[in-house]
């Protein structure tokens, strides 16, 4: 009897366990943009759940993750109901599964089939609606029925047309994928880490994070792109009978259509395309995780219809997941520019996605402990979105007993100075400001593109110059011209190359204050914060003299950043360094565009709402910011002005209630003109 109850309960318990895990993953993946499971783990849980629900239909329920797409929209955004549901795709993980998909379709439709092969972009699905050729609404997929209104954020994507050209129907909904190009993603992560923020592990999460910013100006800072791959709801006629014609038609209307789409006339053609792109995808500037094969004729698509949340006329033929098992040989530590002690994995070398992986980041001590990684463990490693190698998890069942737990060092691995750690931070720090590792990283950062932009000085050359004591801190770069012969000898470079470097160093003296502030490498102060400081204080002496309150009053700077700025300038060795840079002839003044006399909106808070006629919302917001104002997305008592376009929604009512000054676009432009003439508010 007990046995019977157990065997009846077991599948139910497993089904519930899988549902709960998948629901959690869905929330992390779709709402918080930070998945903690690998795609392959997620896929295999979903498969197990599907097959259990088929085997035990008495346990099937309509809101099981197998029946839903994604997760419900976040409450932070206005919800949008899709006129037609946004579906998902069934997956094939190998050739047999792909061919059985075709067989299933052929049971319902005996005709010969053509297929369109497309890449499966690893980004964020969106819907964009055009009325009379104008972009009026953009939404995320959400749970497939309801998504989030991200209209203003989508407007900031250069390749999404705001107006269509040619012959469009009165209402046209297109569907596509927002992506974060890999090159932009890498640069974006560099800026984030300079700003003291955590790096995104892959472009998909970064794209989702960017699109789901509450402030479209924030989205605009993150260079996203978009590929359109289909048509949704339409009012009016379309001149297309096939998927391939739809893509051509969308291209003519002005949409960004992927150049690798291909029409083939057999499953062999799809397999050939797949084999080509398993290799070729690693060289693309965007992440793809498979090929999508779509039945070409639209009447055939309609005939085949959907099953649950997946169309029968299309399938995602997934690329093999780029993970490998290897051994965690050691956990070592390097020292960052700010003195942070950063753990990394030393791995038994393994090939993943065409690259030889020997190291992977381990972020911080908590990360290692939460994954229970031990030296000697067998581990699974992946290149997240083909970019940064990650240790995904260890395989405890393979332990032999000789594995050892992490011991955090007590002294800096480079200078041996005692390490400082605090309960409030995940990282520990070497606080010896003459630590060689910190200084060489500091020089690397100082010369980097977003800082002083001195080309021709890589990490190796910096190391040599430091070992030979030609540079002991960044100010010595400006004295290098006096040691030309010695530099040529130790660098083993020709005179012309050295002259080019010396010219670049000399020219960097003219870089404005915001570049110098970035280059100093103050914790949490990257290009954006430097720009804010520069706009507000205009020269280095005013930044140094600023009080905590004055710094915190700069819109965009909070207590964490201001305390880091204050403690940097409270340190006499930093002031000495700045004085050396001053003596070396650096320009320590803000760029002319930030002249204080133009800061007519200083400390004023704006909300911009509704559709504008002559400018995009982002243009208006940028204008406010360059004039010293702050833009927020919600109305409060602190709001000074609301700029209103057409269809402003509830914000205008709130503004009336709080008696906030309302301006339309023309009044706003007029106000700027008169303020710049009279220079007061
Ligand atoms: S077609 C009904 N085409 O994959 C057909 N989707 O798992 C639905 N995706 O939500 C989509 N590249 O975000 C289609 N070339 C492509 C795609 C693509 C990426 C994504 C899309 C969709 C998800 C389905």
XYZ file of C-alpha atoms in Angstrom, residues 182-500:
319
model
C 29.481 41.804 -28.981
C 32.006 44.588 -29.657
C 29.704 47.158 -27.998
C 29.061 44.725 -25.184
C 32.772 44.395 -24.408
C 33.255 48.171 -24.355
C 30.135 48.598 -22.252
C 31.466 46.147 -19.663
C 34.771 48.035 -19.500
C 32.876 51.242 -18.701
C 30.748 49.442 -16.118
C 33.744 48.056 -14.334
C 35.400 51.498 -14.406
C 32.235 52.820 -12.776
C 32.594 50.167 -10.072
C 29.567 48.234 -11.378
C 29.443 44.483 -11.934
C 30.023 43.300 -15.504
C 27.291 41.554 -17.459
C 28.172 37.954 -18.216
C 26.625 37.868 -21.687
C 25.150 40.196 -24.311
C 21.598 38.835 -23.946
C 21.381 39.877 -20.305
C 22.973 43.197 -21.131
C 20.439 43.770 -23.962
C 17.552 42.895 -21.671
C 18.968 45.105 -18.922
C 19.367 47.960 -21.389
C 15.895 47.693 -22.880
C 14.226 47.479 -19.507
C 15.712 50.685 -18.140
C 13.083 52.998 -16.718
C 14.872 55.988 -18.219
C 15.175 55.823 -22.048
C 18.267 58.050 -21.830
C 19.912 55.128 -20.035
C 18.885 52.758 -22.849
C 20.329 55.207 -25.357
C 23.741 54.948 -23.683
C 23.828 51.242 -24.429
C 24.335 50.711 -28.143
C 21.701 48.116 -29.014
C 20.758 46.787 -32.417
C 17.739 44.926 -33.749
C 16.869 42.276 -36.351
C 13.306 41.999 -37.534
C 12.241 38.442 -38.420
C 8.465 38.450 -38.832
C 5.096 40.130 -39.082
C 2.406 40.064 -36.368
C -0.931 41.882 -36.393
C -1.895 43.718 -39.619
C -4.763 45.969 -40.745
C -4.660 46.281 -44.522
C -3.125 44.175 -47.253
C 0.312 42.666 -47.474
C 1.998 41.869 -50.772
C 3.573 38.634 -49.508
C 2.664 34.994 -49.663
C 5.814 33.543 -48.152
C 8.120 34.158 -45.201
C 10.953 34.993 -47.581
C 8.845 37.596 -49.409
C 7.858 39.031 -45.997
C 11.518 39.524 -45.114
C 12.169 41.233 -48.462
C 9.100 43.411 -48.010
C 10.144 44.373 -44.471
C 13.585 45.257 -45.819
C 11.964 47.583 -48.401
C 9.947 49.291 -45.669
C 13.236 50.148 -43.946
C 13.688 47.381 -41.354
C 17.008 45.801 -40.459
C 16.847 42.299 -41.916
C 19.672 39.870 -41.348
C 21.886 39.337 -44.380
C 22.363 35.617 -43.652
C 18.698 34.607 -44.188
C 18.444 31.927 -46.870
C 15.671 30.184 -48.803
C 16.227 26.422 -49.303
C 14.039 23.745 -50.880
C 14.688 20.738 -48.639
C 15.644 19.590 -45.148
C 19.119 18.887 -46.602
C 19.345 22.586 -47.376
C 18.540 23.428 -43.741
C 21.146 20.942 -42.484
C 23.762 22.423 -44.818
C 22.945 25.936 -43.578
C 23.132 24.711 -39.982
C 26.556 23.068 -40.545
C 27.871 26.272 -42.076
C 26.705 28.482 -39.206
C 27.771 26.189 -36.354
C 31.226 27.385 -37.356
C 30.504 30.796 -38.846
C 28.380 32.087 -35.940
C 31.461 32.393 -33.716
C 32.745 35.103 -36.067
C 29.559 37.199 -36.025
C 29.352 40.364 -33.956
C 26.169 39.166 -32.217
C 25.321 36.066 -30.204
C 23.236 33.311 -31.839
C 22.265 30.026 -30.262
C 20.914 28.160 -33.272
C 19.182 28.260 -36.630
C 15.440 28.817 -37.050
C 13.869 26.823 -39.903
C 10.496 28.199 -41.013
C 8.056 26.708 -43.533
C 8.147 29.302 -46.300
C 4.557 29.453 -47.585
C 2.288 31.420 -45.259
C -0.840 29.423 -46.260
C 1.064 26.271 -45.232
C 2.029 27.914 -41.933
C -1.651 28.656 -41.280
C -2.580 25.097 -42.130
C 0.014 23.675 -39.734
C -0.991 26.030 -36.899
C 0.303 25.806 -33.342
C 0.503 23.286 -30.594
C 0.423 24.867 -27.139
C 2.800 27.778 -27.189
C 4.793 26.593 -30.230
C 4.069 26.877 -33.953
C 4.274 23.596 -35.891
C 5.668 25.496 -38.891
C 8.954 26.554 -37.328
C 11.682 25.012 -35.227
C 14.820 26.203 -33.464
C 17.670 23.879 -34.410
C 20.017 24.684 -31.527
C 23.796 24.868 -31.764
C 25.555 22.490 -29.389
C 25.946 24.232 -26.064
C 29.429 25.535 -25.617
C 30.308 23.950 -22.312
C 33.030 21.503 -21.459
C 34.124 19.580 -18.455
C 37.630 20.211 -17.179
C 39.607 20.362 -13.927
C 39.937 23.320 -11.607
C 43.705 23.143 -11.075
C 44.012 26.144 -8.811
C 42.401 29.353 -7.615
C 44.729 32.317 -7.970
C 44.346 36.031 -7.324
C 45.277 39.109 -9.262
C 45.270 42.677 -8.064
C 43.026 45.220 -9.745
C 43.601 48.923 -10.260
C 41.772 49.804 -7.065
C 43.730 47.155 -5.152
C 40.850 44.657 -5.307
C 41.999 41.064 -4.868
C 40.267 39.207 -7.695
C 40.067 35.406 -7.666
C 40.326 33.513 -10.943
C 40.290 29.858 -11.895
C 43.325 28.136 -13.357
C 41.867 25.385 -15.522
C 43.203 22.366 -17.306
C 43.228 23.809 -20.817
C 40.024 23.135 -22.800
C 38.710 24.168 -26.254
C 35.378 25.993 -26.174
C 33.770 27.723 -29.168
C 37.080 27.763 -31.000
C 39.150 29.223 -28.160
C 41.620 27.614 -25.811
C 40.387 28.328 -22.280
C 42.852 28.194 -19.397
C 41.404 30.784 -17.029
C 37.970 31.902 -15.925
C 36.805 34.681 -13.657
C 35.549 33.652 -10.213
C 34.276 37.136 -9.287
C 34.639 37.024 -5.483
C 34.804 34.790 -2.430
C 30.997 34.544 -2.063
C 30.695 33.330 -5.647
C 33.208 30.534 -5.022
C 31.575 29.501 -1.757
C 28.040 29.588 -3.179
C 29.117 27.196 -5.939
C 31.150 25.114 -3.474
C 34.132 25.093 -5.855
C 37.158 23.205 -4.568
C 40.644 23.035 -5.996
C 40.952 19.740 -7.863
C 37.204 19.592 -8.677
C 35.866 18.504 -12.041
C 33.993 21.561 -13.253
C 31.750 22.587 -16.128
C 32.988 25.647 -17.966
C 31.214 27.681 -20.614
C 31.864 30.767 -22.628
C 28.861 32.840 -21.698
C 27.456 34.296 -24.916
C 30.790 33.384 -26.540
C 32.558 36.055 -24.569
C 33.723 35.570 -20.995
C 34.631 32.106 -19.716
C 32.699 31.118 -16.595
C 32.862 28.180 -14.226
C 29.255 27.045 -14.125
C 29.360 24.415 -11.402
C 31.492 21.681 -9.943
C 30.695 17.957 -10.169
C 30.811 16.844 -6.511
C 30.112 13.200 -7.456
C 33.557 13.072 -9.075
C 35.419 14.116 -5.932
C 38.111 11.736 -4.710
C 38.733 13.339 -1.346
C 41.920 15.181 -2.278
C 40.096 18.358 -3.299
C 40.796 21.390 -1.127
C 38.593 24.292 -0.116
C 39.476 27.877 -0.937
C 41.701 29.766 1.478
C 41.526 33.506 0.971
C 44.982 35.091 1.096
C 45.775 37.374 4.019
C 48.529 39.217 2.114
C 48.659 40.805 -1.335
C 49.955 38.243 -3.877
C 52.140 40.947 -5.471
C 53.497 43.246 -2.724
C 52.746 41.091 0.307
C 51.049 43.970 2.144
C 48.257 42.899 4.524
C 44.876 42.690 2.801
C 41.881 44.660 4.066
C 38.392 43.169 3.950
C 35.094 44.514 5.224
C 31.742 42.871 5.828
C 30.043 45.382 3.481
C 31.977 44.407 0.365
C 32.326 41.152 -1.507
C 35.942 41.961 -2.428
C 39.065 42.398 -0.277
C 41.662 45.071 -1.043
C 45.405 45.594 -0.984
C 45.670 49.092 0.500
C 49.332 49.661 -0.303
C 49.218 52.525 -2.834
C 52.762 51.708 -4.018
C 51.801 48.119 -4.876
C 53.394 47.396 -8.243
C 50.359 45.546 -9.566
C 48.052 48.436 -8.764
C 50.355 50.981 -10.347
C 50.782 49.069 -13.602
C 46.993 48.550 -13.826
C 46.577 52.232 -13.022
C 48.904 53.168 -15.913
C 47.011 50.801 -18.245
C 43.781 52.475 -17.212
C 45.240 55.991 -17.446
C 46.293 55.533 -21.106
C 43.122 53.626 -22.128
C 40.747 54.834 -24.823
C 37.998 56.140 -22.522
C 40.567 57.946 -20.327
C 43.622 59.841 -21.681
C 43.559 57.856 -24.945
C 47.328 57.439 -25.359
C 47.884 54.856 -28.071
C 50.946 52.661 -28.369
C 51.450 51.679 -24.742
C 50.290 48.147 -23.926
C 50.570 46.143 -20.663
C 53.905 44.553 -21.652
C 55.596 47.890 -22.427
C 54.240 49.341 -19.192
C 55.725 46.418 -17.260
C 59.148 46.974 -18.852
C 59.069 50.727 -18.181
C 58.160 50.043 -14.562
C 60.771 47.362 -14.011
C 63.389 49.746 -15.371
C 62.017 52.453 -13.099
C 61.356 54.829 -16.008
C 57.846 55.200 -14.687
C 56.884 54.980 -11.045
C 53.501 56.629 -11.417
C 51.427 57.992 -14.312
C 52.944 61.462 -14.135
C 56.317 59.997 -15.211
C 54.828 59.303 -18.651
C 55.145 63.030 -19.328
C 58.865 62.886 -18.528
C 59.561 59.956 -20.840
C 60.772 62.269 -23.632
C 63.810 63.051 -21.456
C 64.750 59.347 -21.382
C 64.299 58.637 -25.074
C 67.484 56.636 -25.651
C 66.998 54.449 -22.615
C 63.339 53.879 -23.528
C 64.295 52.837 -27.090
C 66.872 50.427 -25.760
C 64.664 48.671 -23.216
C 61.520 48.656 -25.321
C 63.461 47.461 -28.347
C 61.462 49.752 -30.605
C 62.477 52.068 -33.418
C 62.703 55.823 -33.117
C 59.592 56.449 -35.218
C 57.382 54.261 -33.027
C 58.721 55.904 -29.902
C 58.212 59.371 -31.433
C 54.600 58.439 -32.187
